[in-house]
PDB file of C-alpha atoms in Angstrom:
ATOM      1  CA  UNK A   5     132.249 185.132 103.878  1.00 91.00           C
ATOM      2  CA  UNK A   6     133.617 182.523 106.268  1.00 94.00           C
ATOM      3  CA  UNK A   7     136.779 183.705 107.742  1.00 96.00           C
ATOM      4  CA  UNK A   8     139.310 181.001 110.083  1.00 97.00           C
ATOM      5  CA  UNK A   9     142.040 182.730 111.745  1.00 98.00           C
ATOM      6  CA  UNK A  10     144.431 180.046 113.334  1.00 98.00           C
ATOM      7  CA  UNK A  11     147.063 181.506 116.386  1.00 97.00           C
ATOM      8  CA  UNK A  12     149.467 180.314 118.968  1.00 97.00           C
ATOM      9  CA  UNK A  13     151.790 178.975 117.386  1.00 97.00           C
ATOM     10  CA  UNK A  14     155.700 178.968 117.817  1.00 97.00           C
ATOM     11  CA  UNK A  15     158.848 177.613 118.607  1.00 98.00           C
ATOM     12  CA  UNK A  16     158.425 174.418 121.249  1.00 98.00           C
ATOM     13  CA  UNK A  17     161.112 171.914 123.075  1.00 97.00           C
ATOM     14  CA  UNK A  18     160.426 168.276 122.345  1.00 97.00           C
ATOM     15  CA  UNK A  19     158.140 166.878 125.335  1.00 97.00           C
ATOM     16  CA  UNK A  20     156.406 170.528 125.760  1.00 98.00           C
ATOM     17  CA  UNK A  21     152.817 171.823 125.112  1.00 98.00           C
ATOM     18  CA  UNK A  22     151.694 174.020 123.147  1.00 98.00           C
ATOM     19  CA  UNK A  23     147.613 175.381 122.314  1.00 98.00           C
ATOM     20  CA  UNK A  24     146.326 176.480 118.935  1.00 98.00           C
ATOM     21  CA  UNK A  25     143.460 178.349 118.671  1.00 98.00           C
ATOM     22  CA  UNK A  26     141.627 179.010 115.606  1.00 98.00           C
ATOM     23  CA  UNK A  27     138.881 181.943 115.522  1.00 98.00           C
ATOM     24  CA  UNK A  28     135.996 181.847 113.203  1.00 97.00           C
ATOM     25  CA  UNK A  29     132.911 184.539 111.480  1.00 96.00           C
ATOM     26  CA  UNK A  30     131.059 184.320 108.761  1.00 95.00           C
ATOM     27  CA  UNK A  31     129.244 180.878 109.847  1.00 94.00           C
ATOM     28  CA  UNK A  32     126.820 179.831 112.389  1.00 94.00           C
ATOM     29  CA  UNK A  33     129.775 177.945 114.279  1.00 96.00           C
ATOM     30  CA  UNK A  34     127.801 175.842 116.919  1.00 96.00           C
ATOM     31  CA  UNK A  35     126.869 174.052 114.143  1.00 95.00           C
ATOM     32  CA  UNK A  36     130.054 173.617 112.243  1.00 96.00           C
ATOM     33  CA  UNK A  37     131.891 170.688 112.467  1.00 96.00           C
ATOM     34  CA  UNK A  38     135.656 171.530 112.541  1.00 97.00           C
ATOM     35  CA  UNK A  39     139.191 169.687 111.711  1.00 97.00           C
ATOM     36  CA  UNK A  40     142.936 170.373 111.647  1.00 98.00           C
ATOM     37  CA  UNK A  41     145.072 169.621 109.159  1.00 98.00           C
ATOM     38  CA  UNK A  42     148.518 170.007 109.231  1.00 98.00           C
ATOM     39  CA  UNK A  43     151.524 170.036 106.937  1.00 97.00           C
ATOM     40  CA  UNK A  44     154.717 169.089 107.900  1.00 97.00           C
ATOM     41  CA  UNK A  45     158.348 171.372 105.705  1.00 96.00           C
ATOM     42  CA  UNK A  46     158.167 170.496 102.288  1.00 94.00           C
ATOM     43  CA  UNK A  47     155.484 167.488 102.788  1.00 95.00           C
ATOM     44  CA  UNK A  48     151.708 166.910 102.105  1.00 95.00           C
ATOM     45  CA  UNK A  49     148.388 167.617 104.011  1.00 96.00           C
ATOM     46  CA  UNK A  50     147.524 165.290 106.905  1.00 96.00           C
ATOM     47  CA  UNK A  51     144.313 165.496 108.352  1.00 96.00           C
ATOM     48  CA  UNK A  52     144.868 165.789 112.452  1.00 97.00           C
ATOM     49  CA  UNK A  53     141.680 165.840 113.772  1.00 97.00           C
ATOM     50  CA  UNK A  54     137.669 166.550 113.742  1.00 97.00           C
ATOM     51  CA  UNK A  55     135.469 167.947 116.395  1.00 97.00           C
ATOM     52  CA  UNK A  56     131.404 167.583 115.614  1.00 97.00           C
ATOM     53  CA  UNK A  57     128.809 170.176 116.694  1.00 96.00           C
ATOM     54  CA  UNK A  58     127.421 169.821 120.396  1.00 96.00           C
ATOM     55  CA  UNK A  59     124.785 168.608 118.771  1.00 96.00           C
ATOM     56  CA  UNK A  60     126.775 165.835 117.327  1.00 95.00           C
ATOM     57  CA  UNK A  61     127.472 165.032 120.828  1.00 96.00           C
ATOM     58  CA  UNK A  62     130.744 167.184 120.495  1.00 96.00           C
ATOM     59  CA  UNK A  63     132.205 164.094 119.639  1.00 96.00           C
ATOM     60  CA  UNK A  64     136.250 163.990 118.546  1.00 97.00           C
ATOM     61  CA  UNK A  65     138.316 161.812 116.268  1.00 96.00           C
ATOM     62  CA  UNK A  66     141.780 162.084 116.116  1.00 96.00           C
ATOM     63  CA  UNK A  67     144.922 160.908 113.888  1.00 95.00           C
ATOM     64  CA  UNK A  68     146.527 157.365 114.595  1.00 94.00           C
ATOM     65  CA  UNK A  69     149.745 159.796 114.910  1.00 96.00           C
ATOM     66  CA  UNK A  70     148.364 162.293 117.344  1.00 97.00           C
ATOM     67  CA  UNK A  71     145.929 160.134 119.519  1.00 97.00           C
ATOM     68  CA  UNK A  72     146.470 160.433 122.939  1.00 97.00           C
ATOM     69  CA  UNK A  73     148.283 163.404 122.986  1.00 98.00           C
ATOM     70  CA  UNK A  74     146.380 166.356 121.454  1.00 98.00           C
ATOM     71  CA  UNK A  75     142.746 167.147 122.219  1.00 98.00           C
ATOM     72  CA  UNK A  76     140.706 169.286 120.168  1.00 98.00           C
ATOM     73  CA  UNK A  77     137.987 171.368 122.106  1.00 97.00           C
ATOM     74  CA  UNK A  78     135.380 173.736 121.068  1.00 98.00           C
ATOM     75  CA  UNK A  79     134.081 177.017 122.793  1.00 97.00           C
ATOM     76  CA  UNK A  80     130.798 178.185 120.935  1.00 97.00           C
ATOM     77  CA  UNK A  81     130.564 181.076 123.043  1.00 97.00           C
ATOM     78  CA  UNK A  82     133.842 182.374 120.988  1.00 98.00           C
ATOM     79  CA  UNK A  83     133.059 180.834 118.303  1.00 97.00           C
ATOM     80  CA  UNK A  84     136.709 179.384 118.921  1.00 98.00           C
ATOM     81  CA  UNK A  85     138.165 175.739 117.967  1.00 98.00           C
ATOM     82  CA  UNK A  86     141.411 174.712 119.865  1.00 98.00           C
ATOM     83  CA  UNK A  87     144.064 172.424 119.601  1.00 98.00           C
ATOM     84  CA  UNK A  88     145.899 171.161 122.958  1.00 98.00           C
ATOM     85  CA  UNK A  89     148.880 169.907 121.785  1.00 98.00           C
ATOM     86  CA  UNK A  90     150.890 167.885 124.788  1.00 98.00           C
ATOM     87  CA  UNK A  91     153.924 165.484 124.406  1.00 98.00           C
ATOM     88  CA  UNK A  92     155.332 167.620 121.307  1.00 98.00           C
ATOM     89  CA  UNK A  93     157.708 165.588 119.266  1.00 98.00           C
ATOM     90  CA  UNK A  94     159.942 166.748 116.030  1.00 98.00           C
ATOM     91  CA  UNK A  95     157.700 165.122 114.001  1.00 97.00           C
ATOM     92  CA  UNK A  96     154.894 167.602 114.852  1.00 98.00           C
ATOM     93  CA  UNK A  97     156.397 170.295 113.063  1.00 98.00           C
ATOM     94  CA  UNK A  98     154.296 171.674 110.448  1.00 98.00           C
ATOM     95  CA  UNK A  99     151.992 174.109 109.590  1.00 98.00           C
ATOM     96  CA  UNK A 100     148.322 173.476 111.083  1.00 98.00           C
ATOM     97  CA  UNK A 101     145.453 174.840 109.388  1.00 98.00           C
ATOM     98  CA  UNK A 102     141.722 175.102 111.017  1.00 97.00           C
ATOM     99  CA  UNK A 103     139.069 173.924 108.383  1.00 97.00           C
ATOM    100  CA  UNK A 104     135.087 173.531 108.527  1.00 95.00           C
ATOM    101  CA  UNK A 105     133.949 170.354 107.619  1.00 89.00           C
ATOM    102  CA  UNK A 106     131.202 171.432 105.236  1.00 84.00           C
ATOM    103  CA  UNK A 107     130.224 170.202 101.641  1.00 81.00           C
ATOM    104  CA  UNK A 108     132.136 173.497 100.564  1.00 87.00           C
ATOM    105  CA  UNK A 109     135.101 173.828 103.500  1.00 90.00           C
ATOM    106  CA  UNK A 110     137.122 176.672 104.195  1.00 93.00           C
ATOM    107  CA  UNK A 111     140.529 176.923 105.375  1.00 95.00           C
ATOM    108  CA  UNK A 112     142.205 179.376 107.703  1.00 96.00           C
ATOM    109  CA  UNK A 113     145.859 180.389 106.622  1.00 96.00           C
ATOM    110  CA  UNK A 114     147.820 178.665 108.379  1.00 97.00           C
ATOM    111  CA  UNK A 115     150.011 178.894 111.886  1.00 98.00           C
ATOM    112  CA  UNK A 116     153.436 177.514 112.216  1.00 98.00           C
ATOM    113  CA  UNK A 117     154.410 175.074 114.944  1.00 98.00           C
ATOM    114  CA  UNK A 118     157.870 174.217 115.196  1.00 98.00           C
ATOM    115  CA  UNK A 119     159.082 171.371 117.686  1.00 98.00           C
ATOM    116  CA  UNK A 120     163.081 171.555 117.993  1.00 97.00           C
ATOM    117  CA  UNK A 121     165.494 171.824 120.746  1.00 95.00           C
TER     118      UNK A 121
ATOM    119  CA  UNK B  26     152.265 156.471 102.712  1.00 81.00           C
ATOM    120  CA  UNK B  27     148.792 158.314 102.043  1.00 87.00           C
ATOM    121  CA  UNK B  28     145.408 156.490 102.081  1.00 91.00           C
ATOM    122  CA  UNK B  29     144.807 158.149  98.422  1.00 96.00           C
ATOM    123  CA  UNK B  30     147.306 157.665  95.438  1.00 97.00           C
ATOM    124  CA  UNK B  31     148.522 160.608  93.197  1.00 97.00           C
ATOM    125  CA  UNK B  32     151.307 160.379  91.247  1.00 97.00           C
ATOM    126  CA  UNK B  33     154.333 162.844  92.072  1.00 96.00           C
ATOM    127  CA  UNK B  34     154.424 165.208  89.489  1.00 97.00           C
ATOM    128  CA  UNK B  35     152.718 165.551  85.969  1.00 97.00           C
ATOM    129  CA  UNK B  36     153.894 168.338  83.106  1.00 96.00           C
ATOM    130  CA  UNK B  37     152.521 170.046  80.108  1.00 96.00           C
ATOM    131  CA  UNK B  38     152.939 172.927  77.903  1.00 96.00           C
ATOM    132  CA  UNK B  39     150.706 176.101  77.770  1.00 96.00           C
ATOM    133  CA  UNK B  40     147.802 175.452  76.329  1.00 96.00           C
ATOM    134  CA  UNK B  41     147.362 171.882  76.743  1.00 97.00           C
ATOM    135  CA  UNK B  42     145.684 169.109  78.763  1.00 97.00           C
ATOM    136  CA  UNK B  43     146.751 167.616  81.522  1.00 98.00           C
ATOM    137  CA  UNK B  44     145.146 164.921  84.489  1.00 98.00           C
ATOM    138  CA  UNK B  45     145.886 164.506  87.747  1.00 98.00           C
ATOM    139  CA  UNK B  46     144.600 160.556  88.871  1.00 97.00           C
ATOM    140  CA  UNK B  47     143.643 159.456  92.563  1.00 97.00           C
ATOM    141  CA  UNK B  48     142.625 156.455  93.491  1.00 97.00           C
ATOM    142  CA  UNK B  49     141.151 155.440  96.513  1.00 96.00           C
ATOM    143  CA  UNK B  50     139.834 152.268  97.149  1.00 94.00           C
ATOM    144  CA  UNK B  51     136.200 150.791  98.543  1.00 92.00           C
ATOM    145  CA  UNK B  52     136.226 152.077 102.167  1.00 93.00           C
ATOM    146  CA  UNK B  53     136.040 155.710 100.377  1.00 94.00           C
ATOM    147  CA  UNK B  54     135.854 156.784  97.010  1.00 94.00           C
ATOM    148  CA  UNK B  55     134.414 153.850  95.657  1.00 93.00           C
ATOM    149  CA  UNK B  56     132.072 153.816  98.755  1.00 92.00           C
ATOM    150  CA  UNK B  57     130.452 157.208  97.172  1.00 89.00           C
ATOM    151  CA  UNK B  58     132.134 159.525  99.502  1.00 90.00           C
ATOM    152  CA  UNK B  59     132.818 163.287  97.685  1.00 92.00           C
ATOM    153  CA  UNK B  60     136.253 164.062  96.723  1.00 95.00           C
ATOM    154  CA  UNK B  61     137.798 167.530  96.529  1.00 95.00           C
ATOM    155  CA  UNK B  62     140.903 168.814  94.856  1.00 97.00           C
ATOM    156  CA  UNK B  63     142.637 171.469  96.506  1.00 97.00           C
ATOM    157  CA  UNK B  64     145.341 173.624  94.563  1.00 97.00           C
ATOM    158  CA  UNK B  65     148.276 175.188  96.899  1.00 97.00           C
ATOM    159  CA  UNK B  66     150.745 177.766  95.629  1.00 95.00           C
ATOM    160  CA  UNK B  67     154.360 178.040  97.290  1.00 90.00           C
ATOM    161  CA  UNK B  68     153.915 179.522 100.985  1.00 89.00           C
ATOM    162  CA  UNK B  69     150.086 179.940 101.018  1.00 93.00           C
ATOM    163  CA  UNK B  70     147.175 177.430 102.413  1.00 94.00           C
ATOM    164  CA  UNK B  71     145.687 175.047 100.213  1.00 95.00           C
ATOM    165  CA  UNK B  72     143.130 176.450  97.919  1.00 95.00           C
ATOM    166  CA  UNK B  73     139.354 174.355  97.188  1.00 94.00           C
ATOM    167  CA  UNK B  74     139.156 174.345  93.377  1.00 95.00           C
ATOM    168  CA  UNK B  75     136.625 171.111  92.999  1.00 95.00           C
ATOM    169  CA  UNK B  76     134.245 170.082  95.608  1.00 94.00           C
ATOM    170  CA  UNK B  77     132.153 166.783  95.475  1.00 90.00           C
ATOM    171  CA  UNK B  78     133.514 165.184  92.245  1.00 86.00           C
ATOM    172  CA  UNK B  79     132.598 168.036  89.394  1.00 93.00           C
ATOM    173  CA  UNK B  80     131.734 171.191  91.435  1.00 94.00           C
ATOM    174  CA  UNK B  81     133.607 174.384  90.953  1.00 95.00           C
ATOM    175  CA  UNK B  82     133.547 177.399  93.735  1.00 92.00           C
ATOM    176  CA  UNK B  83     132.595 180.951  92.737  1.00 91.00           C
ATOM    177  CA  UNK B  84     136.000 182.420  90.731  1.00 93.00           C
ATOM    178  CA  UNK B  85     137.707 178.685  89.461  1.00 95.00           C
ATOM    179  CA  UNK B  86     137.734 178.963  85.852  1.00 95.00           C
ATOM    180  CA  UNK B  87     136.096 176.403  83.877  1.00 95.00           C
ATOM    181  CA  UNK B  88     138.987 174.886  82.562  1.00 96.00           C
ATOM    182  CA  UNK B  89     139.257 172.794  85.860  1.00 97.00           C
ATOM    183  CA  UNK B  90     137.399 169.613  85.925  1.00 96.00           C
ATOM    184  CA  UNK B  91     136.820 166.972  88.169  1.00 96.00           C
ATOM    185  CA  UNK B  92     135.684 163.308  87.625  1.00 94.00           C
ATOM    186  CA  UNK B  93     135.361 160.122  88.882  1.00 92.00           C
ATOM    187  CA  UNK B  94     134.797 156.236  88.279  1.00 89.00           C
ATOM    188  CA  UNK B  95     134.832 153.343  90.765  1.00 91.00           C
ATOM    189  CA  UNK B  96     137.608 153.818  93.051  1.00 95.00           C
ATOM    190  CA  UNK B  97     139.268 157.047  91.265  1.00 96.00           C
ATOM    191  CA  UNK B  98     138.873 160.531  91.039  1.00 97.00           C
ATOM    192  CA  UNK B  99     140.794 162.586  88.125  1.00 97.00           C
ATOM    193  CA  UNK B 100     141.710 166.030  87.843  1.00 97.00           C
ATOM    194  CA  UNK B 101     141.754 167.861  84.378  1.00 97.00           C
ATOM    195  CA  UNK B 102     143.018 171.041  83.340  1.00 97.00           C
ATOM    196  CA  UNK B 103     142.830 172.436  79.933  1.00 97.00           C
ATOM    197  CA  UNK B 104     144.377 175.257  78.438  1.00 97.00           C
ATOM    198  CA  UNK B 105     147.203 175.061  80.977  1.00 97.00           C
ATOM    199  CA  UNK B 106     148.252 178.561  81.898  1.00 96.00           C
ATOM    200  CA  UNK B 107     152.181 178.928  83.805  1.00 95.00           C
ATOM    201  CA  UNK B 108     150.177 180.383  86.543  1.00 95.00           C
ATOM    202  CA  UNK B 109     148.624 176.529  86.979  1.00 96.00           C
ATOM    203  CA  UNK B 110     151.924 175.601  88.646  1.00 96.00           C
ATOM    204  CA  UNK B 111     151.253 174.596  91.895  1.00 97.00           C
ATOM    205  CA  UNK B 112     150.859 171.269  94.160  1.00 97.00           C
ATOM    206  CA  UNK B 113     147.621 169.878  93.640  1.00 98.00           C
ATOM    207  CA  UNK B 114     145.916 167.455  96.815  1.00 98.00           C
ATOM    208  CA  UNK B 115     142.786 165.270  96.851  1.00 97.00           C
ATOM    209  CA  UNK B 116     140.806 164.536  99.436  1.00 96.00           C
ATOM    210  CA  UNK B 117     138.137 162.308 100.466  1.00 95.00           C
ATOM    211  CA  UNK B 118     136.262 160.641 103.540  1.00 94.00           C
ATOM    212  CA  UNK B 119     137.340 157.108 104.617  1.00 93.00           C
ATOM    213  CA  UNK B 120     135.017 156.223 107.615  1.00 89.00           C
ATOM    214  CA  UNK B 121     133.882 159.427 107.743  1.00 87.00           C
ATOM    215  CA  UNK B 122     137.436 160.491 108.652  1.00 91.00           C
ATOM    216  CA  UNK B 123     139.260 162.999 105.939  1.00 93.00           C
ATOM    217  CA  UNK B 124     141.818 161.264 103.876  1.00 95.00           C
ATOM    218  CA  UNK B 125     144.423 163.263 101.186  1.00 97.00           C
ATOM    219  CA  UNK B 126     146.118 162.101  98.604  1.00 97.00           C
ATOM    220  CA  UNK B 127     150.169 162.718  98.338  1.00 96.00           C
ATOM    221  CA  UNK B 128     150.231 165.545  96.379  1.00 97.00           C
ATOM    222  CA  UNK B 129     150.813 165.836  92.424  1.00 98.00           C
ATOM    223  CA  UNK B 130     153.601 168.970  91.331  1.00 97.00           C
ATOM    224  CA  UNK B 131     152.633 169.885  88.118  1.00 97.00           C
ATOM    225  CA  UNK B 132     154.667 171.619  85.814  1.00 97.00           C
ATOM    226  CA  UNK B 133     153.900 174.366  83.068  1.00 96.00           C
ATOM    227  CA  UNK B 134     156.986 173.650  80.994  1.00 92.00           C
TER     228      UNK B 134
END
């Protein structure tokens, strides 16, 4: 059974950083590719952005929204997806979920980031 | 304003029928790429109940359906239970890039 665990979140001033990490077992992860998707109060899912396997070439999209200020990086040793988050603005608040990007994908619950002064 | 269309909400008694419509457009569900319908209850993550079109995971009941012509997917639920209420996404792959539909609340009156 594939099991995400997403952490780090929390309360952020606008213009700060914050980094996400999501954990994952149950899959051979250095050859998952990996997204975030977040979900702002009381709104609908947004895809953030995708990291592909190393041997992908590792390779990142990201969100018109979100370009340029959050990175998404990969550590296969932990089998551990992150999410930099830099530049925070109000608009970032939401929950952001870790997801594999398989035929079947799995979701992680959920960790809350909340941008607010 | 979402790259795939649902409408807001949809009702229906117990026991009947109800669809949930997404349309897309050529760049991704009418390019061939798989759609998924996720179901979310209040305060939990979003739940896969249909994977590429018409597939259902190990423990979604039967009475969810998924189909799909040109550039739209549909959602169907029979025998709607009160335990169906919940917000129901789709998603798809525009340029390889995941794509969601607004959401659909659907209501077991």
């Amino acid at each position: 059974e594939v099991l995400l665990v997403e952490s780090g979140g929390g309360l952020v001033k606008p213009g700060g950083s914050l980094r996400l990490s999501c954990a994952a077992s149950g899959l051979t992860f250095s050859n998952a590719w990996m997204s975030w998707v977040r979900q702002a109060p009381g709104k609908g899912l947004e895809w953030v952005g995708r990291i592909k396997s190393k041997s992908a070439g590792e390779t990142t999209d990201y969100a018109a929204p979100v370009k340029g200020r959050f990175t998404i990086l990969r550590d296969d040793s932990k089998a551990t997806m992150y999410l930099q988050m830099n530049s925070l603005k109000t608009e970032d608040t939401a929950v952001y979920y870790c997801t594999t990007e398989v035929l079947v994908p799995d979701w992680g619950q959920g960790t809350l980031v909340t941008v607010s002064s | 304003q979402s790259v795939l269309t649902q409408p807001p909400s949809v009702s229906g008694a117990p026991g009947q029928r109800v669809t949930i419509s997404c349309t897309g457009s050529s760049s991704n569900i009418g390019a061939g790429s798989d759609v998924h319908w996720y179901q979310q209850l209040p305060g939990t993550a979003p739940k896969l109940l249909i994977y590429a079109f018409n597939n259902r995971p190990s423990g979604v009941p039967d009475r969810f359906s998924g189909s799909k012509s040109d550039t739209s997917a549909s959602l169907a639920i029979t025998g709607l239970q009160p335990e169906d209420e919940a917000d129901y996404y789709c998603q798809s792959y525009d340029n390889s890039l995941r794509v969601f539909g607004g959401g659909t609340k659907l209501t077991v009156l």
